[in-house]
Amino acid sequence: MIRVHVDLDLCQGFANCVMVAPELVDLDANGKAVALRESFPDTDEGELREAAESCPAVAIRLERTTP
């Protein structure tokens, strides 16, 4: 399982992550990135990694967890 952490102080709402992974990440009412689930299966890792790497503010961090 993979958990997504968004540093809301760093997030600038560019939405690059949403463009890359719209079914996994969205923007909240304040225009900040949020993960759409608490954790994601390993099969989403590639898309999550691409979304994190697309963030110009480097606000997204991925953490591998155990089920």
Coordinates of C-alpha atoms in Angstrom, one line a residue:
M1 CA 0.0 0.0 0.0
I2 CA 1.1 3.6 -0.7
R3 CA 0.1 6.6 1.3
V4 CA 0.3 10.1 -0.2
H5 CA 1.4 13.1 1.9
V6 CA 0.9 16.6 0.6
D7 CA 2.7 19.4 2.4
L8 CA -0.1 22.1 2.3
D9 CA 2.5 24.8 3.1
L10 CA 4.4 24.0 -0.1
C11 CA 1.5 23.2 -2.4
Q12 CA 0.8 26.1 -4.7
G13 CA -2.2 24.6 -6.5
F14 CA -0.6 24.2 -9.8
A15 CA -2.7 21.1 -10.3
N16 CA 0.0 19.2 -12.3
C17 CA -0.6 16.2 -10.1
V18 CA -4.4 16.3 -10.9
M19 CA -3.6 16.4 -14.6
V20 CA -1.4 13.3 -14.3
A21 CA -3.6 11.3 -11.9
P22 CA -7.2 12.8 -11.8
E23 CA -8.7 9.7 -10.3
L24 CA -6.1 9.7 -7.5
V25 CA -5.5 13.3 -6.6
D26 CA -7.7 16.4 -6.7
L27 CA -7.7 20.0 -5.4
D28 CA -9.7 20.9 -2.3
A29 CA -11.8 24.1 -1.8
N30 CA -8.6 26.0 -1.0
G31 CA -6.9 24.9 -4.2
K32 CA -4.5 22.6 -2.5
A33 CA -3.8 19.0 -3.6
V34 CA -5.4 16.2 -1.7
A35 CA -5.3 12.4 -2.1
L36 CA -8.7 11.0 -2.9
R37 CA -8.1 8.0 -0.6
E38 CA -6.2 7.3 2.6
S39 CA -4.0 4.7 0.9
F40 CA -3.6 3.2 -2.6
P41 CA -2.7 -0.2 -3.8
D42 CA 0.8 -0.9 -5.2
T43 CA -0.7 -1.0 -8.7
D44 CA -1.2 2.8 -8.5
E45 CA 2.5 3.4 -7.7
G46 CA 3.6 4.4 -11.1
E47 CA 0.9 7.0 -11.6
L48 CA 1.3 8.3 -8.0
R49 CA 5.1 8.6 -8.5
E50 CA 4.5 10.5 -11.8
A51 CA 2.0 12.8 -10.1
A52 CA 4.5 13.5 -7.3
E53 CA 7.4 14.1 -9.7
S54 CA 5.2 16.5 -11.7
C55 CA 4.8 18.9 -8.7
P56 CA 7.0 22.0 -9.3
A57 CA 6.7 22.8 -5.5
V58 CA 7.8 19.3 -4.5
A59 CA 4.9 19.2 -2.1
I60 CA 3.9 15.5 -2.6
R61 CA 5.7 12.6 -0.8
L62 CA 4.8 8.9 -1.1
E63 CA 5.2 6.5 1.7
R64 CA 5.0 2.7 1.3
T65 CA 3.0 1.1 4.1
T66 CA 2.1 -2.4 5.1
P67 CA -1.6 -3.5 4.7

